[in-house]
Each structure stands twice: as C-alpha cells, then as structure tokens.
C-alpha cells in the first residue's frame, strides 16, 4: 500500500474530525459520541511545534496522529491516533508513531507519553509492541510512555 505521511493542513479538519468520531465509536462501541469542540484543532495549524501527522492514500486522509510538544516537562504527548477501519492492521499506525518519535529526536525531546482507554485493547497491543510501557493507571485509562534516545 502506497500512502504518504504529511503535516495536516487546516483543510483536513473535517476529515480529521470524522476519523476522531470513528475512533471513539470503535473504542466505546456506541454511536453516542461527539467530535472535538469547535476550534480545538486550530492550535495544530499555527506553525508552532504542535502538529498533526496524517496518512494519505490516493489523495484521501485515512489516518492521523496529533502531536503536542510540552517543553515545560520535556516530552511529546500523543493526543489522538485514528486509522480508518478499512486501513487498520496495515502498519499505518506504526508509521505515524514512528514519525512522532523521529520528530521528538529532531527537536531534542527524550520522552513520549499518551493515554489509552483500557477498553482499547488494540491500541495497548500496538504501543506495547513498539516499546511503550505503562506509567500510571488512572482508572478507565492508562498513561504509557517511552524514552527516546
């Protein structure tokens, strides 16, 4: 499968929101989910350190990963990762995470952290396979992290 990873543009917002809702429906097994609050994604399009990496296949965004830089504590936070259902298990999520790790190295950040819902077993397996480990159990979710060196 030939797909391209690239930095998201503001014109990708609607598709990113659709993928976010698809992710929530898959995790919680319900259609009763809501998208981001209006304007939430704007911070990723300001040409600062935070950004969204998208995977594009045949000119369609099929996956995304939001990447937030927290210089105050020297880590990158992976906020949301979503791959369209028909493109799952094809290595796209791994490539997005690898892109975030490469970015961390490029900007001198040594740690990546994120939260996953305990109900999201597929995400847990993916991150564990990529070397991430549990950091804090927060009830319904787990914070995981990895040192990048």
Short mmCIF file of C-alpha atoms in Angstrom, two decimals:
data_model
loop_
_atom_site.label_atom_id
_atom_site.label_comp_id
_atom_site.label_asym_id
_atom_site.label_seq_id
_atom_site.Cartn_x
_atom_site.Cartn_y
_atom_site.Cartn_z
CA UNK A 1 0.00 0.00 0.00
CA UNK A 2 1.47 3.32 -1.07
CA UNK A 3 0.46 6.04 1.35
CA UNK A 4 2.11 9.32 2.20
CA UNK A 5 2.69 10.82 5.63
CA UNK A 6 2.46 14.60 5.77
CA UNK A 7 1.72 17.51 8.06
CA UNK A 8 -2.02 18.18 8.22
CA UNK A 9 -3.47 21.39 6.84
CA UNK A 10 -6.48 23.29 8.14
CA UNK A 11 -8.39 21.98 5.12
CA UNK A 12 -8.03 18.47 6.59
CA UNK A 13 -10.04 19.43 9.69
CA UNK A 14 -13.34 17.87 8.63
CA UNK A 15 -11.70 14.55 7.74
CA UNK A 16 -9.70 14.52 10.98
CA UNK A 17 -12.91 15.11 12.93
CA UNK A 18 -14.60 12.24 11.06
CA UNK A 19 -11.72 9.90 11.91
CA UNK A 20 -11.82 11.04 15.54
CA UNK A 21 -15.53 10.18 15.80
CA UNK A 22 -14.89 6.81 14.09
CA UNK A 23 -12.18 6.09 16.67
CA UNK A 24 -14.46 6.93 19.61
CA UNK A 25 -17.26 4.76 18.23
CA UNK A 26 -14.84 1.82 17.89
CA UNK A 27 -13.43 2.24 21.41
CA UNK A 28 -16.73 2.73 23.22
CA UNK A 29 -18.91 0.55 20.95
CA UNK A 30 -21.59 3.23 20.64
CA UNK A 31 -22.71 5.86 18.17
CA UNK A 32 -23.31 8.26 21.07
CA UNK A 33 -20.02 10.17 20.76
CA UNK A 34 -19.13 13.76 19.96
CA UNK A 35 -16.38 15.31 17.91
CA UNK A 36 -13.88 17.89 19.12
CA UNK A 37 -15.12 21.19 20.48
CA UNK A 38 -15.25 23.86 17.80
CA UNK A 39 -11.79 25.34 17.28
CA UNK A 40 -9.93 22.66 19.25
CA UNK A 41 -7.82 21.58 16.27
CA UNK A 42 -6.80 25.15 15.36
CA UNK A 43 -3.72 25.01 17.62
CA UNK A 44 -2.21 22.36 15.36
CA UNK A 45 -2.23 24.67 12.33
CA UNK A 46 -0.34 27.61 13.82
CA UNK A 47 3.10 26.55 12.53
CA UNK A 48 4.38 26.02 16.04
CA UNK A 49 5.74 22.76 17.44
CA UNK A 50 2.34 21.05 17.82
CA UNK A 51 1.09 19.40 14.66
CA UNK A 52 -0.98 16.58 13.23
CA UNK A 53 0.60 13.93 11.05
CA UNK A 54 -1.81 12.43 8.52
CA UNK A 55 -1.56 9.36 6.34
CA UNK A 56 -2.92 9.93 2.87
CA UNK A 57 -3.85 7.22 0.39
CA UNK A 58 -4.97 8.12 -3.13
CA UNK A 59 -5.45 11.75 -2.03
CA UNK A 60 -7.67 10.78 0.93
CA UNK A 61 -6.69 11.17 4.57
CA UNK A 62 -7.05 7.70 6.09
CA UNK A 63 -5.35 8.23 9.46
CA UNK A 64 -3.95 10.88 11.78
CA UNK A 65 -1.90 11.36 14.92
CA UNK A 66 -1.92 14.60 16.96
CA UNK A 67 1.46 15.56 18.41
CA UNK A 68 1.77 18.08 21.23
CA UNK A 69 5.14 19.34 22.49
CA UNK A 70 5.41 20.08 26.21
CA UNK A 71 8.72 21.88 26.67
CA UNK A 72 7.99 22.63 30.33
CA UNK A 73 8.32 18.93 31.17
CA UNK A 74 10.38 17.90 28.09
CA UNK A 75 8.03 15.39 26.48
CA UNK A 76 5.78 14.92 23.48
CA UNK A 77 2.17 13.99 24.13
CA UNK A 78 0.37 11.90 21.52
CA UNK A 79 -3.19 13.10 21.84
CA UNK A 80 -5.21 11.11 19.31
CA UNK A 81 -4.41 8.32 16.86
CA UNK A 82 -7.08 7.16 14.46
CA UNK A 83 -6.89 4.91 11.42
CA UNK A 84 -9.96 4.44 9.22
CA UNK A 85 -11.37 0.96 9.76
CA UNK A 86 -10.61 -0.33 6.27
CA UNK A 87 -6.94 0.71 6.63
CA UNK A 88 -6.25 -0.81 10.05
CA UNK A 89 -3.65 -3.54 10.52
CA UNK A 90 -1.62 -2.33 7.55
CA UNK A 91 1.18 -0.65 9.52
CA UNK A 92 -0.13 2.90 9.20
CA UNK A 93 -0.47 3.46 12.97
CA UNK A 94 3.08 2.22 13.46
CA UNK A 95 4.37 4.60 10.78
CA UNK A 96 2.56 7.54 12.40
CA UNK A 97 4.06 6.72 15.80
CA UNK A 98 7.50 6.32 14.20
CA UNK A 99 7.07 9.79 12.66
CA UNK A 100 6.33 11.23 16.12
CA UNK A 101 9.41 9.52 17.54
CA UNK A 102 11.57 10.88 14.75
CA UNK A 103 10.15 14.35 15.35
CA UNK A 104 10.96 14.04 19.07
CA UNK A 105 14.56 13.23 18.21
CA UNK A 106 14.77 16.12 15.73
CA UNK A 107 13.63 18.68 18.31
CA UNK A 108 15.59 17.21 21.20
CA UNK A 109 12.74 15.70 23.21
CA UNK A 110 13.57 12.46 25.02
CA UNK A 111 10.17 11.19 26.15
CA UNK A 112 6.80 10.45 24.55
CA UNK A 113 3.65 9.96 26.62
CA UNK A 114 -0.03 9.39 25.93
CA UNK A 115 -3.17 7.94 27.44
CA UNK A 116 -5.18 4.99 26.20
CA UNK A 117 -8.57 3.86 27.30
CA UNK A 118 -8.41 0.46 29.00
CA UNK A 119 -11.16 -0.68 26.64
CA UNK A 120 -8.87 -0.03 23.64
CA UNK A 121 -7.02 -3.36 23.63
CA UNK A 122 -5.76 -2.94 20.05
CA UNK A 123 -4.01 0.33 20.92
CA UNK A 124 -2.49 -1.23 24.02
CA UNK A 125 -1.02 -4.09 21.97
CA UNK A 126 0.32 -1.68 19.35
CA UNK A 127 2.05 0.62 21.81
CA UNK A 128 3.42 -2.26 23.87
CA UNK A 129 4.87 -3.84 20.74
CA UNK A 130 6.56 -0.50 19.94
CA UNK A 131 8.30 -0.40 23.32
CA UNK A 132 5.91 1.76 25.34
CA UNK A 133 5.20 0.81 28.93
CA UNK A 134 2.57 1.60 31.50
CA UNK A 135 3.35 4.59 33.64
CA UNK A 136 0.18 5.38 35.61
CA UNK A 137 -3.16 3.58 35.97
CA UNK A 138 -5.82 6.29 36.02
CA UNK A 139 -8.94 4.17 36.39
CA UNK A 140 -10.56 3.95 32.95
CA UNK A 141 -7.34 4.80 31.19
CA UNK A 142 -3.62 4.17 31.37
CA UNK A 143 -0.78 6.61 30.76
CA UNK A 144 2.04 4.99 28.81
CA UNK A 145 5.43 6.35 27.84
CA UNK A 146 8.73 5.64 26.17
CA UNK A 147 12.16 7.23 26.38
CA UNK A 148 13.62 8.19 23.02
CA UNK A 149 17.40 8.16 22.87
#
